[in-house]
CSV table of C-alpha atoms in Angstrom, one decimal:
chain,number,residue,atom,x,y,z
A,32,UNK,CA,126.9,91.6,20.7
A,33,UNK,CA,123.8,90.3,22.2
A,34,UNK,CA,120.7,92.0,23.7
A,35,UNK,CA,120.9,93.9,27.1
A,36,UNK,CA,119.6,92.2,29.9
A,37,UNK,CA,120.5,88.9,28.3
A,38,UNK,CA,123.1,86.0,30.0
A,39,UNK,CA,124.4,83.9,27.3
A,40,UNK,CA,125.2,80.4,28.0
A,41,UNK,CA,128.7,79.6,27.3
A,42,UNK,CA,128.2,78.3,24.0
A,43,UNK,CA,126.7,81.8,23.2
A,44,UNK,CA,123.2,82.1,21.1
A,45,UNK,CA,123.3,78.1,20.0
A,46,UNK,CA,121.6,76.8,17.2
A,47,UNK,CA,121.3,73.0,15.9
A,48,UNK,CA,123.8,72.2,13.4
A,49,UNK,CA,122.9,68.9,12.6
A,50,UNK,CA,119.4,67.2,11.9
A,51,UNK,CA,116.1,67.9,13.3
A,52,UNK,CA,114.7,71.4,14.4
A,53,UNK,CA,116.8,74.6,14.4
A,54,UNK,CA,116.8,75.2,18.2
A,55,UNK,CA,117.8,78.5,19.8
A,56,UNK,CA,118.3,78.7,23.6
A,57,UNK,CA,119.2,81.8,25.3
A,58,UNK,CA,119.1,82.7,29.2
A,59,UNK,CA,118.4,85.7,30.5
A,60,UNK,CA,120.0,87.8,33.1
A,61,UNK,CA,117.5,86.7,35.8
A,62,UNK,CA,118.2,82.9,35.0
A,63,UNK,CA,115.1,82.2,32.9
A,64,UNK,CA,116.4,79.8,30.1
A,65,UNK,CA,114.7,80.5,26.8
A,66,UNK,CA,114.0,77.9,23.9
A,67,UNK,CA,112.7,78.8,20.6
A,68,UNK,CA,111.6,76.1,18.0
A,69,UNK,CA,110.8,77.8,14.6
A,70,UNK,CA,108.1,75.8,12.8
A,71,UNK,CA,106.7,77.7,10.0
A,72,UNK,CA,104.1,75.4,8.6
A,73,UNK,CA,100.8,77.0,10.0
A,74,UNK,CA,100.6,80.5,11.2
A,75,UNK,CA,100.4,79.4,15.1
A,76,UNK,CA,102.7,79.8,18.2
A,77,UNK,CA,103.3,77.4,21.2
A,78,UNK,CA,104.0,78.9,24.2
A,79,UNK,CA,105.0,77.1,27.4
A,80,UNK,CA,106.7,77.3,30.7
A,81,UNK,CA,108.2,74.5,32.3
A,82,UNK,CA,108.7,75.1,35.9
A,83,UNK,CA,111.4,72.4,37.8
A,84,UNK,CA,109.3,70.9,40.2
A,85,UNK,CA,106.5,68.2,40.2
A,86,UNK,CA,104.8,65.9,42.3
A,87,UNK,CA,107.8,64.4,43.5
A,88,UNK,CA,108.8,67.7,45.1
A,89,UNK,CA,105.7,68.0,47.4
A,90,UNK,CA,106.7,68.2,51.3
A,91,UNK,CA,106.1,65.6,53.3
A,92,UNK,CA,102.5,65.1,54.3
A,93,UNK,CA,101.2,67.7,51.7
A,94,UNK,CA,101.1,65.2,48.8
A,95,UNK,CA,99.5,66.8,45.6
A,96,UNK,CA,100.4,70.3,46.4
A,97,UNK,CA,102.2,70.9,43.3
A,98,UNK,CA,99.0,70.0,41.5
A,99,UNK,CA,96.7,71.8,43.7
A,100,UNK,CA,98.9,74.7,43.3
A,101,UNK,CA,99.0,74.4,39.2
A,102,UNK,CA,94.9,74.8,39.6
A,103,UNK,CA,95.2,77.9,41.6
A,104,UNK,CA,97.5,79.7,39.2
A,105,UNK,CA,94.3,79.8,37.5
A,106,UNK,CA,93.1,82.2,40.6
A,107,UNK,CA,94.5,85.6,39.4
A,108,UNK,CA,97.1,88.1,40.4
A,109,UNK,CA,96.9,91.8,41.2
A,110,UNK,CA,97.0,92.5,37.5
A,111,UNK,CA,94.3,90.2,36.1
A,112,UNK,CA,91.7,89.0,38.2
A,113,UNK,CA,90.5,85.4,38.2
A,114,UNK,CA,89.5,84.3,34.6
A,115,UNK,CA,91.1,86.9,32.8
A,116,UNK,CA,93.9,85.2,31.2
A,117,UNK,CA,91.5,81.8,30.1
A,118,UNK,CA,88.8,84.8,28.8
A,119,UNK,CA,91.1,86.4,26.7
A,120,UNK,CA,92.9,83.2,25.1
A,121,UNK,CA,89.1,82.3,24.3
A,122,UNK,CA,88.8,85.8,22.8
A,123,UNK,CA,91.9,85.0,20.7
A,124,UNK,CA,90.7,81.9,19.4
A,125,UNK,CA,93.7,80.1,21.3
A,126,UNK,CA,94.0,77.1,23.4
A,127,UNK,CA,95.2,77.1,26.9
A,128,UNK,CA,95.9,74.0,29.4
A,129,UNK,CA,98.5,73.3,32.3
A,130,UNK,CA,99.8,69.8,33.7
A,131,UNK,CA,102.0,68.2,36.4
A,132,UNK,CA,104.1,65.6,36.3
A,133,UNK,CA,106.6,63.9,39.0
A,134,UNK,CA,109.3,65.8,38.1
A,135,UNK,CA,108.0,69.1,36.3
A,136,UNK,CA,105.0,71.5,36.1
A,137,UNK,CA,104.2,73.3,32.7
A,138,UNK,CA,101.8,75.6,31.7
A,139,UNK,CA,100.9,76.6,27.8
A,140,UNK,CA,98.6,78.1,25.4
A,141,UNK,CA,98.5,78.0,21.4
A,142,UNK,CA,97.6,81.4,19.7
A,143,UNK,CA,98.2,83.2,16.4
A,144,UNK,CA,101.7,84.7,16.3
A,145,UNK,CA,100.9,88.2,16.9
A,146,UNK,CA,99.6,87.4,20.3
A,147,UNK,CA,102.6,85.9,21.7
A,148,UNK,CA,103.6,89.2,23.8
A,149,UNK,CA,100.5,89.1,25.0
A,150,UNK,CA,100.8,85.4,26.5
A,151,UNK,CA,104.1,86.1,27.6
A,152,UNK,CA,102.9,89.2,29.8
A,153,UNK,CA,100.1,87.4,31.4
A,154,UNK,CA,102.3,84.2,32.1
A,155,UNK,CA,105.4,86.7,33.5
A,156,UNK,CA,103.0,88.4,35.9
A,157,UNK,CA,101.5,84.8,37.4
A,158,UNK,CA,104.8,83.7,37.7
A,159,UNK,CA,105.8,86.6,40.1
A,160,UNK,CA,102.2,87.9,41.1
A,161,UNK,CA,99.9,85.3,42.2
A,162,UNK,CA,97.4,86.7,44.5
A,163,UNK,CA,94.1,84.9,45.4
A,164,UNK,CA,91.4,85.1,48.0
A,165,UNK,CA,91.3,82.7,50.8
A,166,UNK,CA,87.7,82.0,49.7
A,167,UNK,CA,88.5,80.2,46.5
A,168,UNK,CA,91.0,77.7,48.1
A,169,UNK,CA,88.3,75.1,49.5
A,170,UNK,CA,86.3,75.4,46.3
A,171,UNK,CA,89.0,74.2,44.3
A,172,UNK,CA,90.6,71.9,46.7
A,173,UNK,CA,86.7,70.4,46.5
A,174,UNK,CA,87.4,70.1,42.8
A,175,UNK,CA,90.6,68.3,42.8
A,176,UNK,CA,88.9,66.0,45.7
A,177,UNK,CA,86.1,65.2,42.8
A,178,UNK,CA,88.9,64.5,40.2
A,179,UNK,CA,90.5,62.2,42.3
A,180,UNK,CA,87.2,60.7,43.0
A,181,UNK,CA,86.3,60.2,39.8
A,182,UNK,CA,89.6,59.1,38.6
A,183,UNK,CA,91.1,56.4,41.4
A,184,UNK,CA,88.4,56.0,44.0
A,185,UNK,CA,86.0,54.9,41.5
A,186,UNK,CA,88.3,52.7,39.0
A,187,UNK,CA,90.0,49.4,40.1
A,188,UNK,CA,92.7,49.3,37.3
A,189,UNK,CA,93.8,53.1,38.9
A,190,UNK,CA,93.7,51.7,42.1
A,191,UNK,CA,95.9,49.2,41.4
A,192,UNK,CA,98.4,51.5,39.4
A,193,UNK,CA,98.5,53.2,42.4
A,194,UNK,CA,99.3,50.7,44.8
A,195,UNK,CA,101.7,48.7,42.2
A,196,UNK,CA,103.9,52.3,42.5
A,197,UNK,CA,103.5,52.5,46.0
A,198,UNK,CA,105.1,49.0,46.1
A,199,UNK,CA,108.1,49.7,43.5
A,200,UNK,CA,108.9,53.2,45.1
A,201,UNK,CA,109.0,52.1,49.0
A,202,UNK,CA,111.4,55.0,49.9
A,203,UNK,CA,111.1,57.8,47.1
A,204,UNK,CA,108.3,60.0,46.1
A,205,UNK,CA,107.6,58.4,43.1
A,206,UNK,CA,105.4,56.1,44.8
A,207,UNK,CA,103.0,58.6,46.1
A,208,UNK,CA,100.3,59.7,43.3
A,209,UNK,CA,101.2,62.7,41.6
A,210,UNK,CA,97.1,64.1,42.3
A,211,UNK,CA,98.0,63.4,46.2
A,212,UNK,CA,96.5,60.8,48.9
A,213,UNK,CA,93.0,61.7,49.5
A,214,UNK,CA,93.2,62.6,53.0
A,215,UNK,CA,96.7,64.9,52.7
A,216,UNK,CA,94.8,66.8,50.0
A,217,UNK,CA,91.7,67.6,52.5
A,218,UNK,CA,94.2,69.5,54.6
A,219,UNK,CA,96.1,71.5,51.8
A,220,UNK,CA,95.7,75.2,52.4
A,221,UNK,CA,96.5,78.9,51.1
A,222,UNK,CA,99.8,78.9,52.8
A,223,UNK,CA,101.1,75.5,51.7
A,224,UNK,CA,100.3,77.0,48.2
A,225,UNK,CA,102.1,79.6,48.5
A,226,UNK,CA,104.9,78.5,50.6
A,227,UNK,CA,105.3,76.0,47.6
A,228,UNK,CA,104.9,78.8,45.0
A,229,UNK,CA,107.5,81.3,46.7
A,230,UNK,CA,110.0,78.1,46.8
A,231,UNK,CA,109.7,76.9,43.0
A,232,UNK,CA,108.1,79.8,40.6
A,233,UNK,CA,110.7,82.0,39.5
A,234,UNK,CA,112.2,82.7,36.5
A,235,UNK,CA,115.9,80.8,37.5
A,236,UNK,CA,114.1,77.6,38.0
A,237,UNK,CA,112.0,78.0,34.8
A,238,UNK,CA,112.5,77.0,31.3
A,239,UNK,CA,110.0,79.1,28.5
A,240,UNK,CA,109.6,77.0,25.2
A,241,UNK,CA,108.2,78.6,22.2
A,242,UNK,CA,107.6,76.7,19.2
A,243,UNK,CA,105.8,78.0,16.0
A,244,UNK,CA,105.9,80.2,13.3
A,245,UNK,CA,108.0,82.6,14.9
A,246,UNK,CA,111.7,84.3,14.5
A,247,UNK,CA,113.9,83.5,17.6
A,248,UNK,CA,115.6,87.1,18.0
A,249,UNK,CA,111.8,88.4,18.5
A,250,UNK,CA,110.8,85.4,20.9
A,251,UNK,CA,114.0,86.8,23.1
A,252,UNK,CA,113.0,90.4,22.8
A,253,UNK,CA,109.7,89.9,24.0
A,254,UNK,CA,110.7,87.2,26.9
A,255,UNK,CA,113.3,90.0,27.8
A,256,UNK,CA,110.5,92.8,28.0
A,257,UNK,CA,108.2,90.7,29.8
A,258,UNK,CA,109.7,87.7,31.9
A,259,UNK,CA,112.7,89.4,32.2
A,260,UNK,CA,111.4,92.0,34.8
A,261,UNK,CA,110.6,89.3,37.3
A,262,UNK,CA,113.3,89.0,39.7
A,263,UNK,CA,115.2,85.9,40.2
A,264,UNK,CA,115.5,83.4,43.7
A,265,UNK,CA,118.7,83.1,45.1
A,266,UNK,CA,119.9,80.3,43.0
A,267,UNK,CA,117.5,77.3,41.5
A,268,UNK,CA,115.2,75.8,44.1
A,269,UNK,CA,117.0,72.8,46.0
A,270,UNK,CA,115.1,69.5,45.0
A,271,UNK,CA,115.8,67.3,48.2
A,272,UNK,CA,114.9,63.7,47.5
A,273,UNK,CA,115.6,60.1,49.1
A,274,UNK,CA,117.2,57.6,46.8
A,275,UNK,CA,115.1,54.6,46.7
A,276,UNK,CA,117.3,51.5,47.8
A,277,UNK,CA,118.2,48.2,45.6
A,278,UNK,CA,115.5,46.3,46.2
A,279,UNK,CA,115.7,42.5,47.6
A,280,UNK,CA,112.2,41.1,47.5
A,281,UNK,CA,109.7,40.4,44.7
A,282,UNK,CA,106.3,42.2,45.7
A,283,UNK,CA,102.7,41.2,44.8
A,284,UNK,CA,99.8,43.3,45.2
A,285,UNK,CA,96.3,42.5,44.0
A,286,UNK,CA,92.9,44.6,43.9
A,287,UNK,CA,89.6,42.8,43.5
A,288,UNK,CA,86.3,44.7,42.6
A,289,UNK,CA,83.0,44.0,41.0
A,290,UNK,CA,83.1,46.2,38.3
A,291,UNK,CA,86.1,44.8,36.7
A,292,UNK,CA,85.1,42.3,33.5
A,293,UNK,CA,88.4,41.1,32.3
A,294,UNK,CA,91.7,40.2,34.9
A,295,UNK,CA,94.7,41.7,33.9
A,296,UNK,CA,98.3,41.1,34.8
A,297,UNK,CA,101.1,43.9,35.6
A,298,UNK,CA,104.6,43.7,36.0
A,299,UNK,CA,106.6,46.6,37.0
A,300,UNK,CA,110.6,46.7,37.2
A,301,UNK,CA,112.8,49.4,38.8
A,302,UNK,CA,115.1,50.6,36.1
A,303,UNK,CA,117.6,53.4,35.7
A,304,UNK,CA,115.9,56.6,33.6
A,305,UNK,CA,117.7,58.4,31.3
A,306,UNK,CA,118.9,60.6,34.1
A,307,UNK,CA,120.7,57.9,36.3
A,308,UNK,CA,121.7,55.3,33.9
A,309,UNK,CA,125.0,54.7,33.0
A,310,UNK,CA,126.5,54.8,29.7
A,311,UNK,CA,123.6,53.5,27.0
A,312,UNK,CA,121.4,51.7,29.7
A,313,UNK,CA,118.5,54.2,29.2
A,314,UNK,CA,118.7,54.0,25.4
A,315,UNK,CA,118.9,50.1,25.6
A,316,UNK,CA,116.0,49.9,27.8
A,317,UNK,CA,114.0,52.0,25.6
A,318,UNK,CA,114.7,49.6,22.6
A,319,UNK,CA,114.2,46.5,24.8
A,320,UNK,CA,110.7,47.8,25.7
A,321,UNK,CA,110.0,47.9,21.8
A,322,UNK,CA,111.1,44.6,21.1
A,323,UNK,CA,109.3,42.9,24.1
A,324,UNK,CA,106.0,44.4,23.9
A,325,UNK,CA,105.4,47.1,21.5
A,326,UNK,CA,102.1,46.1,19.5
A,327,UNK,CA,101.3,43.0,17.9
A,328,UNK,CA,104.6,42.2,16.0
A,329,UNK,CA,106.3,42.0,19.6
A,330,UNK,CA,107.8,39.0,20.9
A,331,UNK,CA,105.6,39.0,24.4
A,332,UNK,CA,102.5,39.4,22.0
A,333,UNK,CA,103.6,36.5,19.9
A,334,UNK,CA,104.7,34.2,22.5
A,335,UNK,CA,101.8,34.9,24.9
A,336,UNK,CA,98.8,35.7,22.1
A,337,UNK,CA,99.4,34.4,18.8
A,338,UNK,CA,101.6,31.0,19.4
A,339,UNK,CA,100.5,29.7,23.1
A,340,UNK,CA,96.8,31.4,23.0
A,341,UNK,CA,97.5,32.4,26.8
A,342,UNK,CA,96.6,36.0,26.9
A,343,UNK,CA,94.6,38.1,24.6
A,344,UNK,CA,96.7,41.4,24.9
A,345,UNK,CA,100.0,41.8,26.1
A,346,UNK,CA,102.8,44.5,25.9
A,347,UNK,CA,105.2,46.7,27.3
A,348,UNK,CA,106.7,50.3,27.9
A,349,UNK,CA,109.1,52.0,29.7
A,350,UNK,CA,109.4,55.6,31.2
A,351,UNK,CA,112.6,56.9,30.3
A,352,UNK,CA,112.1,60.6,31.2
A,353,UNK,CA,112.4,60.9,34.9
A,354,UNK,CA,115.1,62.6,37.0
A,355,UNK,CA,115.3,59.7,39.1
A,356,UNK,CA,115.0,55.6,38.6
A,357,UNK,CA,112.2,55.2,36.9
A,358,UNK,CA,110.2,51.8,35.8
A,359,UNK,CA,109.5,49.5,33.1
A,360,UNK,CA,106.1,47.6,32.8
A,361,UNK,CA,104.5,44.7,31.0
A,362,UNK,CA,101.1,44.0,31.2
A,363,UNK,CA,98.9,40.9,29.5
A,364,UNK,CA,94.8,40.0,29.5
A,365,UNK,CA,94.8,35.8,30.3
A,366,UNK,CA,92.6,34.1,28.0
A,367,UNK,CA,89.3,32.6,28.8
A,368,UNK,CA,90.1,29.9,31.5
A,369,UNK,CA,93.8,31.0,32.4
A,370,UNK,CA,94.3,32.9,35.8
A,371,UNK,CA,96.9,36.0,36.7
A,372,UNK,CA,98.5,33.5,38.4
A,373,UNK,CA,99.2,31.4,35.7
A,374,UNK,CA,99.5,34.3,32.9
A,375,UNK,CA,102.1,35.2,35.6
A,376,UNK,CA,104.6,31.7,35.2
A,377,UNK,CA,104.2,32.3,31.3
A,378,UNK,CA,105.4,35.6,31.3
A,379,UNK,CA,108.3,34.7,33.6
A,380,UNK,CA,109.1,32.2,31.1
A,381,UNK,CA,109.0,34.5,27.9
A,382,UNK,CA,111.4,36.7,30.0
A,383,UNK,CA,113.6,34.1,31.5
A,384,UNK,CA,114.5,33.6,27.3
A,385,UNK,CA,115.0,37.3,26.4
A,386,UNK,CA,118.0,36.2,24.1
A,387,UNK,CA,115.3,34.7,21.7
A,388,UNK,CA,113.9,38.0,20.8
A,389,UNK,CA,117.1,39.3,20.1
A,390,UNK,CA,117.9,38.7,16.7
A,391,UNK,CA,119.7,40.9,14.3
A,392,UNK,CA,116.3,41.7,12.3
A,393,UNK,CA,114.1,42.2,15.3
A,394,UNK,CA,116.8,44.6,16.8
A,395,UNK,CA,117.0,46.8,13.5
A,396,UNK,CA,113.2,46.7,13.1
A,397,UNK,CA,112.3,47.8,16.5
A,398,UNK,CA,114.9,50.5,15.7
A,399,UNK,CA,113.5,51.6,12.7
A,400,UNK,CA,110.0,51.7,14.7
A,401,UNK,CA,111.1,53.6,17.6
A,402,UNK,CA,113.0,56.3,15.7
A,403,UNK,CA,109.8,56.6,13.3
A,404,UNK,CA,107.5,57.3,16.0
A,405,UNK,CA,109.4,59.9,17.5
A,406,UNK,CA,110.3,61.7,13.9
A,407,UNK,CA,106.8,61.4,13.4
A,408,UNK,CA,105.9,63.2,16.6
A,409,UNK,CA,107.6,66.3,15.3
A,410,UNK,CA,105.6,66.9,12.9
A,411,UNK,CA,103.2,68.8,15.8
A,412,UNK,CA,104.2,71.9,16.7
A,413,UNK,CA,103.1,71.1,20.5
A,414,UNK,CA,104.8,67.8,20.6
A,415,UNK,CA,108.1,69.4,19.3
A,416,UNK,CA,107.4,72.0,22.5
A,417,UNK,CA,106.9,69.4,24.8
A,418,UNK,CA,110.1,66.9,24.1
A,419,UNK,CA,112.4,69.7,24.2
A,420,UNK,CA,110.8,71.3,27.6
A,421,UNK,CA,110.3,67.8,29.0
A,422,UNK,CA,113.8,67.1,28.7
A,423,UNK,CA,114.9,70.4,29.8
A,424,UNK,CA,113.2,70.3,32.9
A,425,UNK,CA,115.0,66.8,34.2
A,426,UNK,CA,118.3,68.3,33.0
A,427,UNK,CA,118.8,66.8,29.6
A,428,UNK,CA,120.4,69.0,27.1
A,429,UNK,CA,119.2,70.2,23.8
A,430,UNK,CA,121.9,67.9,22.1
A,431,UNK,CA,120.7,65.0,24.2
A,432,UNK,CA,117.3,65.1,22.1
A,433,UNK,CA,118.6,66.0,19.0
A,434,UNK,CA,121.1,63.2,19.4
A,435,UNK,CA,118.8,60.7,20.7
A,436,UNK,CA,118.2,58.5,17.4
A,437,UNK,CA,122.0,57.7,17.0
A,438,UNK,CA,122.3,56.9,20.6
A,439,UNK,CA,119.6,54.2,19.5
A,440,UNK,CA,120.8,52.8,16.5
A,441,UNK,CA,124.2,52.3,18.7
A,442,UNK,CA,122.6,50.1,20.7
A,443,UNK,CA,123.9,46.4,20.3
A,444,UNK,CA,122.2,42.9,20.9
A,445,UNK,CA,125.1,42.7,24.1
A,446,UNK,CA,123.8,45.8,25.5
A,447,UNK,CA,119.8,44.6,25.6
A,448,UNK,CA,121.0,41.5,26.9
A,449,UNK,CA,123.2,43.0,29.8
A,450,UNK,CA,120.1,45.2,30.7
A,451,UNK,CA,117.7,42.4,30.5
A,452,UNK,CA,120.0,40.3,32.6
A,453,UNK,CA,120.7,43.1,35.2
A,454,UNK,CA,117.1,44.6,35.7
A,455,UNK,CA,114.3,41.8,34.6
A,456,UNK,CA,115.1,39.9,37.8
A,457,UNK,CA,112.2,38.9,40.3
A,458,UNK,CA,113.7,41.2,43.1
A,459,UNK,CA,113.1,44.3,41.5
A,460,UNK,CA,109.7,43.8,40.4
A,461,UNK,CA,106.2,44.6,41.6
A,462,UNK,CA,103.2,42.2,40.2
A,463,UNK,CA,100.0,42.8,40.3
A,464,UNK,CA,96.6,41.4,39.5
A,465,UNK,CA,93.4,42.9,38.9
A,466,UNK,CA,90.6,40.7,39.6
A,467,UNK,CA,86.7,40.4,39.6
A,468,UNK,CA,85.1,39.7,42.7
A,469,UNK,CA,84.4,41.5,46.1
A,470,UNK,CA,87.3,42.8,47.8
A,471,UNK,CA,88.8,40.6,50.8
């Protein structure tokens, strides 16, 4: 029999049967999903609440509202005035923070296990009872504006990243910065924040992840007595997002600034994410990025830095974790006397002959590195919670996370060649130059 007030998934109280952590998954009657990941190496627990909303869900004209609301969530409730939650966490010797991404917003604390119930009580309270005075809105908005000034307005690389994302995603909100555009942040108000809060902040749109020195049954009992009190909304909040059209033209952007000491070349490609890919495309893209651009043993580094000396650094990465189509990136820093345009031609030549990087030994080494990096990250309790929480927030299952190493191992040379030929084409790309000099 399951504890009163719990709704069981079709698989019941599920625990992992094959390798990896022993994850327990349960859903409360109000729709809150609970994941418990025991890790008893140290007497600490990580408590995270993930909401299925991020900056890509910001209403039109209100860019940055998801991030702004994250700030305002620390401004108090009717039961607990502003600062009370943080003061208690600090007094208990714990840590806390929050973050907003394109597809989710998360809040977390790390405390001793005996304080888990108190953290749940506080977090459940602000899930349903956020209540702050209008007087805190303008000062907190100024904090966000200053954050944008420091991170973007005075940072040329960040400006280039924003411009490239906006050029890559011409229709989808992934082209809008998570923090928001400056002129729209300036107009955000209390009503905007509460409209967004009422739309997304509910137990049936949230995932509770608890990792650490805990028993699953006790975590679920505590969740029921705290979060279980919160009423669900009428079903999960709908995410209404446009689909990015198939690209037809290669694009170039450049930024020049006197603060730039070293020019750089960047290239983005529009590619599927783990959620939009067909078959094992996402795993193949992940492995391809590892082969082509992960560190000084990668194909790109060898060709551009070691063999030709045309660059002093080069690499690649792929953002697999996204609800909608995502991006693969390449970057290179030109050597003395080489312009970004010349280095771009070199990059194109390397990418035109990807098959030269796909020998059996290189593929196997890349699989070993990629899987090892993830396995090592599981040594961190907070990483465990983040990996499973972020996956569930975009709709992946616990089993998807657990079987990821097997899926990577199953990628073949033909799979790699196919995704390279299909997605690493110029019409799907944006190329950016970061230059030293006065803006034109």
